[in-house]
XYZ file of C-alpha atoms in Angstrom:
674
model
C 39.246 113.570 -182.471
C 37.599 110.855 -184.295
C 34.952 113.407 -185.693
C 38.184 115.285 -187.558
C 39.565 111.916 -188.436
C 36.377 110.596 -190.452
C 36.434 114.565 -192.359
C 39.886 113.908 -193.343
C 38.782 110.151 -193.610
C 36.179 111.267 -196.707
C 38.431 113.867 -197.993
C 41.186 111.455 -198.941
C 38.886 108.961 -200.516
C 37.145 111.516 -202.382
C 41.002 112.526 -203.805
C 41.555 109.141 -204.905
C 38.086 108.909 -206.760
C 38.838 111.981 -208.346
C 42.330 110.612 -209.076
C 41.111 107.491 -210.679
C 38.332 109.263 -212.938
C 34.995 108.799 -210.653
C 31.578 109.255 -212.057
C 29.070 111.594 -210.052
C 27.098 108.412 -208.503
C 30.491 107.828 -206.468
C 31.224 111.495 -206.153
C 28.318 112.324 -204.089
C 28.012 109.156 -202.165
C 31.629 110.040 -201.046
C 30.351 113.741 -200.544
C 27.146 112.886 -198.803
C 26.262 116.593 -199.526
C 29.027 118.508 -197.613
C 31.046 121.015 -198.971
C 34.400 119.900 -200.406
C 37.459 121.270 -200.386
C 38.554 124.561 -202.491
C 41.824 122.565 -203.826
C 39.089 119.697 -204.731
C 35.912 121.891 -206.071
C 37.466 122.606 -209.529
C 37.174 118.883 -210.369
C 33.872 118.469 -208.283
C 31.908 120.849 -209.836
C 33.013 119.611 -213.315
C 31.962 116.553 -212.718
C 28.673 117.600 -211.136
C 27.837 119.987 -214.023
C 28.656 116.917 -216.139
C 31.597 118.709 -218.518
C 34.609 116.100 -218.429
C 34.623 115.645 -221.132
C 33.612 118.728 -223.433
C 35.243 120.115 -225.871
C 36.629 123.691 -225.885
C 33.215 125.171 -227.160
C 34.764 128.792 -226.718
C 36.612 128.539 -229.236
C 34.095 128.915 -232.216
C 33.996 132.708 -230.987
C 34.606 134.997 -234.164
C 36.699 137.316 -231.903
C 33.860 140.315 -233.198
C 33.131 142.109 -230.041
C 30.360 143.991 -232.158
C 27.224 144.349 -230.330
C 25.026 146.870 -229.903
C 25.246 146.383 -225.837
C 28.981 145.824 -225.793
C 29.924 149.127 -224.335
C 28.207 147.976 -221.700
C 29.195 144.580 -221.490
C 32.585 145.547 -221.364
C 31.394 148.596 -218.567
C 30.227 146.131 -216.145
C 33.243 143.279 -216.578
C 35.863 146.112 -215.706
C 33.465 147.007 -212.739
C 33.366 143.348 -211.440
C 36.847 143.022 -211.888
C 37.671 146.255 -209.655
C 36.196 145.060 -206.769
C 38.142 141.590 -206.967
C 41.062 143.014 -205.912
C 43.503 141.439 -208.599
C 46.544 142.174 -209.427
C 46.985 145.645 -211.999
C 48.518 142.677 -214.364
C 45.979 140.594 -213.860
C 42.940 142.420 -214.880
C 43.520 143.048 -218.474
C 43.592 139.592 -218.735
C 40.657 138.662 -216.540
C 38.370 141.598 -218.309
C 38.950 140.129 -221.683
C 38.617 136.403 -220.436
C 34.871 137.513 -219.007
C 33.845 139.899 -222.196
C 34.562 136.716 -224.578
C 32.680 134.785 -222.559
C 29.588 136.819 -222.241
C 29.880 138.432 -226.232
C 29.916 134.465 -227.247
C 27.431 133.497 -225.047
C 25.071 135.934 -226.124
C 26.331 135.736 -230.085
C 25.670 131.441 -229.469
C 22.606 131.758 -228.123
C 20.794 134.718 -230.116
C 19.958 136.790 -226.644
C 20.719 140.231 -225.685
C 23.156 141.755 -222.688
C 21.823 143.351 -219.482
C 23.230 144.512 -216.822
C 20.803 142.646 -214.617
C 20.550 138.881 -216.263
C 23.079 137.757 -212.428
C 25.215 136.220 -215.171
C 28.200 138.287 -213.846
C 27.293 137.557 -210.620
C 27.520 133.978 -211.255
C 31.175 134.377 -213.362
C 32.452 135.885 -209.990
C 32.746 132.551 -207.561
C 33.409 130.977 -210.479
C 36.519 132.698 -210.983
C 38.111 131.845 -208.133
C 38.361 128.022 -209.236
C 40.835 129.295 -211.465
C 40.239 127.473 -214.181
C 41.112 127.968 -218.102
C 39.091 130.818 -220.034
C 37.376 127.509 -221.926
C 36.986 125.495 -219.006
C 35.087 128.363 -217.192
C 32.916 129.248 -220.406
C 31.736 125.195 -219.855
C 31.355 125.297 -216.350
C 29.555 129.099 -216.933
C 27.355 127.691 -219.362
C 26.481 124.175 -218.219
C 25.461 126.338 -214.875
C 23.216 128.861 -216.264
C 21.227 126.582 -218.338
C 20.366 123.853 -215.456
C 20.059 125.885 -212.396
C 18.342 129.392 -213.193
C 15.145 129.589 -213.921
C 13.654 131.054 -217.587
C 11.761 134.280 -217.413
C 13.285 135.901 -213.938
C 11.793 138.990 -214.747
C 8.864 141.087 -213.255
C 6.040 138.634 -212.952
C 7.450 135.556 -214.734
C 6.931 132.098 -214.216
C 9.646 131.270 -211.189
C 7.496 134.006 -209.270
C 4.534 133.204 -209.714
C 5.219 129.279 -208.627
C 7.494 130.503 -205.252
C 4.442 132.285 -204.934
C 2.720 129.056 -204.816
C 5.374 127.252 -202.706
C 5.275 130.008 -200.341
C 1.344 129.548 -199.898
C 1.315 126.054 -199.303
C 3.879 125.780 -196.154
C 3.157 129.310 -194.886
C -0.261 130.628 -195.837
C -0.314 133.752 -193.012
C 3.176 134.476 -194.187
C 2.103 135.012 -198.033
C -1.407 136.232 -197.063
C 0.707 139.379 -194.997
C 3.034 139.964 -198.003
C 0.036 140.081 -200.470
C -1.611 142.136 -198.582
C 1.437 144.233 -198.496
C 1.876 143.576 -202.485
C 5.576 142.558 -201.818
C 5.335 140.032 -204.499
C 7.971 137.530 -205.066
C 9.598 139.012 -208.336
C 10.607 142.233 -206.309
C 12.855 140.557 -203.723
C 13.515 137.151 -205.088
C 14.690 138.546 -208.584
C 18.298 138.722 -207.359
C 18.721 135.439 -205.422
C 16.857 133.572 -208.484
C 18.980 135.476 -211.444
C 21.966 134.435 -209.800
C 21.199 131.338 -208.078
C 22.267 133.233 -204.542
C 25.837 134.911 -205.282
C 24.356 138.171 -205.988
C 23.741 138.890 -202.088
C 25.734 136.401 -200.750
C 29.618 135.941 -199.432
C 31.668 134.443 -201.310
C 32.566 131.454 -198.879
C 29.044 130.793 -198.606
C 28.172 130.439 -202.462
C 31.022 128.183 -203.010
C 29.491 126.203 -200.002
C 26.307 126.676 -200.733
C 26.888 125.570 -204.660
C 29.181 122.103 -203.494
C 26.247 121.374 -202.204
C 23.901 122.113 -204.579
C 25.420 120.409 -207.269
C 25.794 117.291 -205.295
C 21.892 117.697 -205.129
C 21.610 118.132 -208.836
C 17.872 119.612 -208.555
C 17.319 122.731 -210.342
C 14.408 123.363 -207.965
C 16.309 123.825 -204.778
C 16.625 126.958 -205.224
C 12.751 127.823 -204.900
C 13.271 125.607 -201.284
C 16.255 127.593 -199.805
C 13.905 130.835 -200.813
C 11.218 129.435 -199.021
C 13.539 128.827 -196.142
C 15.135 132.140 -195.717
C 11.159 133.736 -195.530
C 10.249 130.936 -193.017
C 13.047 131.945 -190.993
C 12.391 134.841 -191.021
C 8.764 135.241 -190.382
C 8.352 136.557 -186.851
C 11.125 139.754 -188.033
C 8.200 140.220 -191.032
C 5.000 140.101 -189.739
C 6.197 142.872 -186.903
C 6.866 145.085 -189.756
C 3.137 145.285 -190.176
C 3.477 149.292 -190.504
C 6.370 149.403 -192.449
C 6.098 150.461 -195.879
C 6.221 148.393 -198.622
C 9.614 149.612 -199.764
C 11.361 148.528 -196.451
C 9.625 145.590 -196.464
C 11.505 144.563 -199.593
C 14.613 145.983 -198.895
C 14.886 143.968 -195.611
C 13.923 140.698 -197.609
C 16.192 141.118 -200.275
C 19.393 141.341 -197.194
C 18.382 138.294 -195.847
C 20.553 136.020 -197.713
C 23.507 138.421 -196.697
C 23.555 136.827 -192.991
C 24.216 133.293 -193.838
C 27.623 132.085 -192.635
C 29.774 129.299 -194.117
C 29.036 127.214 -191.307
C 25.542 127.494 -191.884
C 25.097 125.770 -195.103
C 25.029 122.423 -194.484
C 21.714 123.401 -191.816
C 20.332 125.580 -194.573
C 20.663 123.037 -197.702
C 18.952 120.230 -195.357
C 16.052 122.459 -194.446
C 15.320 123.283 -197.923
C 15.965 119.642 -198.764
C 12.803 118.698 -196.060
C 10.347 121.418 -197.111
C 10.882 119.911 -200.936
C 10.062 115.659 -199.371
C 6.974 117.584 -197.936
C 5.586 119.153 -201.222
C 4.021 117.893 -203.709
C 5.772 116.851 -206.588
C 3.634 116.675 -209.929
C 4.926 120.628 -210.311
C 8.110 119.756 -210.889
C 7.263 117.377 -214.073
C 4.781 120.426 -214.932
C 7.246 123.078 -215.251
C 10.245 121.642 -215.846
C 10.359 122.521 -219.615
C 8.677 125.775 -218.723
C 11.330 127.197 -216.410
C 14.734 125.068 -217.448
C 13.769 123.661 -220.418
C 15.160 125.150 -224.594
C 13.484 128.596 -225.651
C 12.089 126.092 -228.938
C 10.631 123.958 -226.811
C 6.643 123.824 -226.650
C 5.683 126.870 -227.153
C 2.231 126.358 -226.442
C 2.720 123.958 -223.526
C 5.328 126.923 -222.351
C 2.393 129.333 -222.615
C -0.738 127.320 -221.205
C 1.488 125.960 -217.966
C 2.745 130.267 -217.593
C -1.403 130.853 -217.697
C -1.932 128.339 -215.134
C 0.465 129.020 -212.307
C -0.371 133.333 -213.070
C -3.918 132.466 -212.008
C -3.472 128.806 -210.206
C -5.464 129.690 -206.449
C -3.467 127.162 -205.168
C -0.542 124.151 -205.497
C -1.787 122.086 -208.418
C -1.100 118.078 -207.692
C -2.131 115.782 -210.468
C -4.315 112.900 -210.028
C -1.547 110.097 -210.380
C 0.980 111.942 -207.624
C -2.327 111.714 -205.439
C -3.456 107.874 -206.216
C 0.168 106.914 -205.793
C 0.409 108.901 -202.178
C -2.213 107.177 -200.506
C -1.793 103.957 -202.007
C 1.558 103.456 -200.293
C 0.078 104.698 -197.150
C 3.079 105.319 -195.494
C 6.847 106.994 -196.416
C 7.736 109.707 -194.903
C 6.680 112.099 -198.330
C 2.848 113.696 -198.572
C 0.347 111.821 -197.087
C -3.191 113.957 -198.691
C -6.606 113.784 -196.670
C -8.698 114.257 -199.999
C -12.105 116.685 -199.464
C -14.255 115.608 -202.448
C -16.418 119.300 -202.972
C -18.520 117.730 -205.734
C -22.656 117.821 -205.054
C -23.982 114.640 -203.051
C -25.018 113.333 -205.719
C -22.254 112.891 -207.806
C -20.389 112.001 -204.582
C -22.749 108.520 -204.413
C -22.272 107.928 -207.789
C -18.643 107.091 -207.381
C -15.988 108.412 -204.839
C -12.068 108.001 -204.002
C -12.606 105.575 -201.035
C -10.011 107.570 -198.717
C -12.568 111.089 -199.884
C -13.912 113.149 -196.787
C -16.952 114.815 -198.697
C -17.868 118.307 -198.389
C -20.493 119.468 -200.740
C -19.083 122.829 -201.936
C -22.556 123.793 -202.683
C -23.769 124.410 -198.521
C -21.110 127.595 -198.573
C -23.599 129.389 -200.330
C -26.840 127.836 -199.347
C -26.267 126.656 -195.640
C -23.482 128.281 -194.595
C -24.087 127.352 -191.038
C -23.912 123.354 -192.157
C -20.803 124.079 -194.052
C -18.648 125.680 -191.039
C -20.169 122.441 -189.023
C -18.973 120.220 -191.818
C -15.347 121.755 -192.054
C -15.072 121.215 -188.098
C -16.218 117.578 -188.702
C -13.632 117.614 -191.963
C -10.528 118.783 -189.277
C -11.789 116.213 -186.563
C -11.517 112.967 -189.178
C -8.405 114.011 -190.043
C -7.082 114.088 -187.276
C -8.333 111.290 -186.093
C -7.341 109.414 -189.161
C -3.611 110.700 -188.788
C -3.491 109.236 -185.311
C -4.841 106.003 -186.643
C -2.496 105.612 -188.761
C -5.295 105.144 -191.198
C -4.312 105.034 -195.451
C -6.600 107.868 -195.533
C -4.914 110.285 -192.539
C -2.461 112.773 -194.446
C -1.958 116.618 -193.121
C -1.862 117.980 -196.747
C -5.560 118.366 -198.110
C -6.351 117.896 -201.398
C -9.304 119.418 -203.066
C -10.867 117.658 -205.575
C -14.070 119.078 -207.990
C -15.824 117.569 -210.600
C -13.315 118.705 -213.364
C -16.190 120.488 -214.730
C -15.466 123.944 -215.097
C -18.968 125.586 -214.295
C -19.242 123.383 -211.232
C -15.567 124.018 -210.028
C -15.751 127.435 -209.503
C -17.381 126.803 -206.044
C -14.540 124.585 -205.154
C -12.779 127.051 -205.645
C -14.359 129.581 -203.138
C -14.359 126.629 -200.989
C -11.003 126.431 -200.855
C -10.456 130.466 -200.809
C -11.946 129.965 -198.110
C -9.696 128.026 -196.037
C -6.523 129.581 -197.692
C -8.241 132.795 -195.905
C -8.260 131.402 -192.563
C -4.347 130.332 -193.358
C -5.285 126.874 -193.561
C -1.419 125.188 -194.441
C -1.100 122.402 -197.235
C -3.633 122.856 -199.561
C -3.833 121.835 -203.047
C -6.113 120.916 -205.632
C -6.525 117.985 -207.616
C -5.833 118.427 -211.478
C -8.823 117.753 -213.371
C -11.121 116.803 -210.309
C -12.718 113.302 -210.711
C -12.994 113.106 -214.157
C -9.082 112.870 -214.308
C -9.095 110.122 -211.478
C -11.762 108.464 -213.392
C -9.936 108.452 -216.836
C -6.495 107.281 -214.919
C -8.314 104.309 -212.750
C -10.343 103.457 -216.046
C -9.100 100.109 -215.986
C -9.687 99.411 -212.283
C -12.425 100.900 -211.348
C -14.560 98.515 -209.658
C -11.335 98.454 -207.055
C -10.679 102.011 -207.392
C -13.650 104.144 -206.865
C -15.916 102.852 -204.056
C -19.852 102.831 -205.001
C -19.101 103.382 -209.004
C -22.502 103.470 -210.370
C -22.722 104.163 -214.984
C -25.430 105.124 -215.217
C -25.192 108.257 -212.787
C -21.433 108.688 -212.936
C -20.444 112.250 -214.789
C -17.877 110.239 -217.049
C -19.179 107.270 -218.019
C -22.550 108.935 -218.801
C -22.243 112.868 -219.276
C -25.125 113.432 -220.224
C -27.187 111.581 -218.012
C -30.097 113.953 -215.978
C -28.559 115.210 -212.743
C -31.061 113.374 -209.649
C -33.953 114.377 -208.980
C -34.068 116.420 -205.710
C -35.737 114.273 -203.214
C -39.277 116.147 -202.697
C -38.960 115.315 -198.752
C -35.813 116.881 -198.514
C -37.222 120.484 -198.138
C -37.567 119.215 -194.375
C -33.546 119.363 -194.299
C -33.140 122.871 -194.299
C -36.557 123.875 -192.857
C -39.400 126.430 -193.752
C -36.378 129.360 -195.473
C -35.948 125.854 -198.193
C -39.306 125.235 -198.616
C -39.767 129.400 -199.123
C -36.929 129.368 -201.614
C -38.548 126.983 -204.069
C -41.989 128.894 -203.978
C -40.375 132.001 -205.026
C -39.184 130.186 -208.067
C -42.595 128.450 -208.658
C -40.698 125.181 -209.776
C -37.803 121.969 -208.862
C -35.082 122.542 -210.240
C -32.073 120.280 -210.789
C -29.742 120.541 -208.396
C -27.058 122.718 -210.431
C -29.641 125.524 -211.453
C -31.167 125.445 -208.011
C -27.487 126.088 -207.120
C -27.176 128.939 -209.398
C -30.518 130.612 -208.131
C -29.510 130.012 -204.564
C -25.964 132.291 -205.779
C -28.485 134.595 -207.283
C -30.565 134.768 -203.849
C -28.041 134.718 -201.639
C -26.526 138.126 -203.710
C -29.710 139.888 -203.742
C -30.704 139.316 -200.113
C -33.998 137.062 -200.900
C -33.117 134.305 -199.108
C -33.951 135.238 -195.183
C -31.839 135.493 -192.981
C -29.121 136.961 -194.950
C -27.526 140.261 -193.900
C -25.795 142.766 -194.885
C -23.058 144.619 -193.274
C -20.413 147.073 -193.471
C -17.627 146.347 -195.913
C -15.189 147.985 -192.998
C -16.323 149.375 -189.920
C -13.198 150.338 -188.680
C -12.496 153.001 -191.634
C -15.988 154.639 -190.997
C -14.821 158.169 -190.791
C -18.104 159.913 -190.279
C -18.716 161.915 -193.938
C -21.935 162.242 -195.070
C -22.647 161.700 -199.026
C -24.252 164.873 -200.008
C -25.730 165.367 -196.721
C -27.531 161.521 -197.018
C -26.500 158.225 -195.401
C -23.152 156.597 -195.375
C -22.255 154.932 -198.953
C -20.656 151.956 -196.502
C -24.200 150.600 -194.911
C -24.568 148.296 -192.078
C -27.348 145.788 -192.205
C -29.276 147.669 -194.603
C -32.283 146.094 -196.118
C -31.373 145.872 -199.520
C -34.579 146.276 -201.709
C -32.353 146.643 -204.564
C -33.876 144.564 -207.640
C -31.569 145.556 -210.344
C -29.690 142.921 -212.468
C -25.768 142.526 -212.429
C -25.112 144.233 -216.022
C -21.839 143.124 -216.159
C -22.377 141.609 -219.798
C -24.860 144.735 -220.959
C -24.052 145.489 -224.790
C -24.847 149.076 -224.408
C -20.805 148.912 -222.795
C -17.808 149.473 -225.288
C -16.103 146.160 -224.985
C -12.732 147.870 -225.637
C -9.480 144.873 -225.498
C -6.202 145.434 -224.024
C -2.931 144.463 -222.262
C -3.921 143.677 -218.525
C 0.180 144.683 -217.655
C 0.021 148.001 -219.777
C -3.372 148.988 -218.048
C -1.800 147.919 -214.472
C 1.248 149.904 -215.164
C -0.526 153.063 -215.755
C 0.687 156.437 -214.409
C -3.028 157.099 -213.326
C -3.462 153.678 -212.109
C -3.299 153.620 -208.065
C -4.198 150.606 -206.873
C -4.739 147.322 -208.634
C -7.009 143.687 -207.810
C -8.146 140.499 -208.956
C -11.279 139.319 -207.830
C -14.451 137.246 -210.222
C -16.968 139.059 -211.323
C -20.508 137.195 -210.309
C -23.096 137.976 -212.557
C -26.792 137.074 -212.284
C -26.058 133.420 -213.359
C -23.683 132.564 -210.973
C -21.615 132.137 -213.000
C -17.737 134.166 -211.896
C -15.144 135.374 -214.589
C -11.466 136.163 -213.448
C -11.344 140.059 -213.702
C -9.286 143.379 -212.236
C -10.601 146.534 -210.718
C -8.265 149.524 -211.506
C -8.803 152.668 -209.338
C -7.361 155.972 -210.302
C -8.005 159.027 -208.979
C -11.986 159.129 -210.916
C -12.708 156.017 -211.742
C -12.991 152.115 -211.219
C -12.283 150.698 -214.486
C -13.397 146.966 -214.197
C -11.095 144.227 -217.044
C -12.689 140.701 -217.248
C -9.950 138.672 -218.541
C -10.409 136.564 -222.009
C -9.465 133.060 -221.469
C -7.919 132.790 -225.197
C -5.468 135.578 -224.923
C -3.217 135.186 -222.684
C -2.780 138.528 -221.023
C -5.799 140.426 -222.872
C -8.794 141.293 -221.217
C -11.868 143.408 -222.079
C -12.929 146.551 -220.538
C -16.943 145.680 -219.372
C -16.630 149.148 -217.590
C -15.914 152.394 -216.525
C -17.210 153.714 -213.508
C -17.108 156.821 -211.861
C -16.000 157.123 -207.939
C -19.309 159.782 -207.943
C -21.684 157.448 -208.768
C -20.779 154.768 -206.059
C -23.573 154.989 -203.602
C -22.949 152.003 -201.923
C -20.689 149.097 -201.132
C -21.782 146.116 -198.991
C -21.162 142.313 -198.255
C -22.700 139.352 -196.637
C -21.681 138.844 -192.909
C -21.999 135.087 -193.933
C -19.900 135.567 -197.242
C -17.296 138.847 -196.645
C -15.218 137.808 -199.686
C -18.496 138.328 -202.235
C -18.815 142.449 -202.441
C -21.575 144.979 -203.804
C -21.046 148.075 -205.346
C -24.337 150.024 -205.778
C -24.749 152.978 -208.203
C -26.826 155.742 -209.199
C -27.737 158.830 -208.228
C -28.229 161.321 -204.951
C -30.644 163.940 -205.235
C -33.668 164.127 -203.122
C -33.668 160.295 -202.243
C -31.459 157.593 -203.282
C -31.911 156.293 -206.634
C -29.853 153.141 -207.308
C -29.644 152.046 -210.893
C -26.731 149.596 -211.823
C -24.677 146.331 -209.119
C -21.334 144.879 -209.532
C -20.548 141.923 -207.435
C -16.996 140.691 -207.254
C -15.613 137.928 -205.045
C -12.256 139.514 -203.684
C -10.085 137.974 -201.850
C -8.013 141.235 -200.137
C -11.566 142.038 -200.061
C -11.077 144.895 -197.075
C -7.828 146.049 -198.519
C -9.673 146.856 -201.946
C -13.035 148.458 -199.928
C -11.072 150.626 -197.762
C -9.000 152.274 -200.807
C -12.129 152.524 -202.984
C -13.734 154.688 -199.889
C -10.916 157.154 -199.283
C -11.068 157.447 -203.294
C -14.660 158.242 -202.920
C -14.038 160.327 -200.295
C -11.206 162.669 -202.004
C -13.809 162.887 -205.265
C -16.361 164.141 -203.093
C -14.451 166.480 -200.941
C -13.407 168.111 -205.091
C -17.138 167.985 -205.661
C -17.695 170.171 -202.729
C -15.105 172.565 -203.341
């Protein structure tokens, strides 16, 4: 009974405050994130949207309904009103108001109308407020500009960012959806464009928007969507054998199961996930997603590239340093993993950083795995002890230099493949940390040595490896150095070892069948199966990815990926003999495999590096220690097999990629045989 009285008390306080013309701060203090009574909702929403004293903007309408898409606007407005159940005499007036609002909005913003933009879905719950036409327009305008992210379209920025957030909290579920090629733009388009109004019941969305507007957080939509997926994780994983279309339909319908009484808990969970997420992404994407369309187009393009190509969620070094300096609280706490070479780490690092040399992943996989086990043990111990270094969230730090950080990205990919949650990368790496602490290097960076620090002295030579250190890896390392007849700098040696690892020159490296489960027993022109197991690879051919003999045609990536003859497309990194990696795409048609390489300075464009006939693929192999590194070997298969060319790729979906390529090769061979 006391609870009912308390409920009535806060509503009376709200009524009184509204009569006195309260501001947003007082309103939020009284409501405390609760849905508000229907009779107070119009006033509450206007205060939350800061339009209480806004002029009649709609009075600027020229009265001309002359847009190219005007007929579609009128038809869509009529369809909406037909479903509302109003009296016949009211329908004409409502349709007229809606058409005027949509038309004026399009003209004032100089944009085109489309039926799938979600505007009418947003206006539908607003009609229940029974506001005058001019107030309805102001509510609609303010809501749309503040809470609907820009570019809610296929491959749009909001969906790339949402995938990074999903991967951060639920990497296993994200990996499952990635494998099924179920991207967020396929299921969350209607969620984001209408702030969940499209798939939800009216009473649900009104209660949800009450809470949403009180929070005044446009990014809350991302975390509401995250909660929806997290709660449905078990249902989705059980759909392993279902089609892509069935999975998308299932996800799209999840919000319709929400009930009005669920809203407070639903929004509280979303706020919890928001508090457990690095916050620097808000600053990075506030302008691209919610800013004016005319603001900083260059920065917008750069952010688009960053979010679409990001391996995981980036964290600003400012946030990283602040979180670990505070040493407490309920927010994000980081366990910092410094992945630079040992000599760089020894010349300066964060006091709390755990050292995990990225080079070890290719130099000595066994030692790398041992170091990873030590990392998790140290993290657990630090958390238990309440240490300032302890945190559930892993933040990987590289040098900030692109060539070296390619291998840091390989380490991060390894953790993601194992479905490790809370994985992020410090944007700018050690270079950005050094810059941020330049006024306090002595206290902020441990063991700082200006003579060998890569920031203080970028031209300083790498520390030469100690000759005695050859004993560290035993006879294998000595043999490796003898093959190349000289001691190298650490970075050069790293590149050489990558080449050696790829070519199987390193002792003990073994190749394996890429996917033995896919073996169908067919033979390729009476020769051994093209997908070999533990094959001794004697092929010394270079990777000809940069051969000048190939015609380098420039193409638009999305256009090519969307071509009708493309059966499958995979993002990857092409690895060449120098050890450098290039962001690329493998496109599979009925007869060919195309290799497209991204052009860094031309967003969305790529070079066609190769057009490989599938019938020329003789072997597909990978290393047991690094199954994501796939080699495709081409040539002729007459009386004896002759390898003439090799491509190598790091593919996150390596198993799926090789499976579909193998299947298509078999189809090509069957056609050739007939």
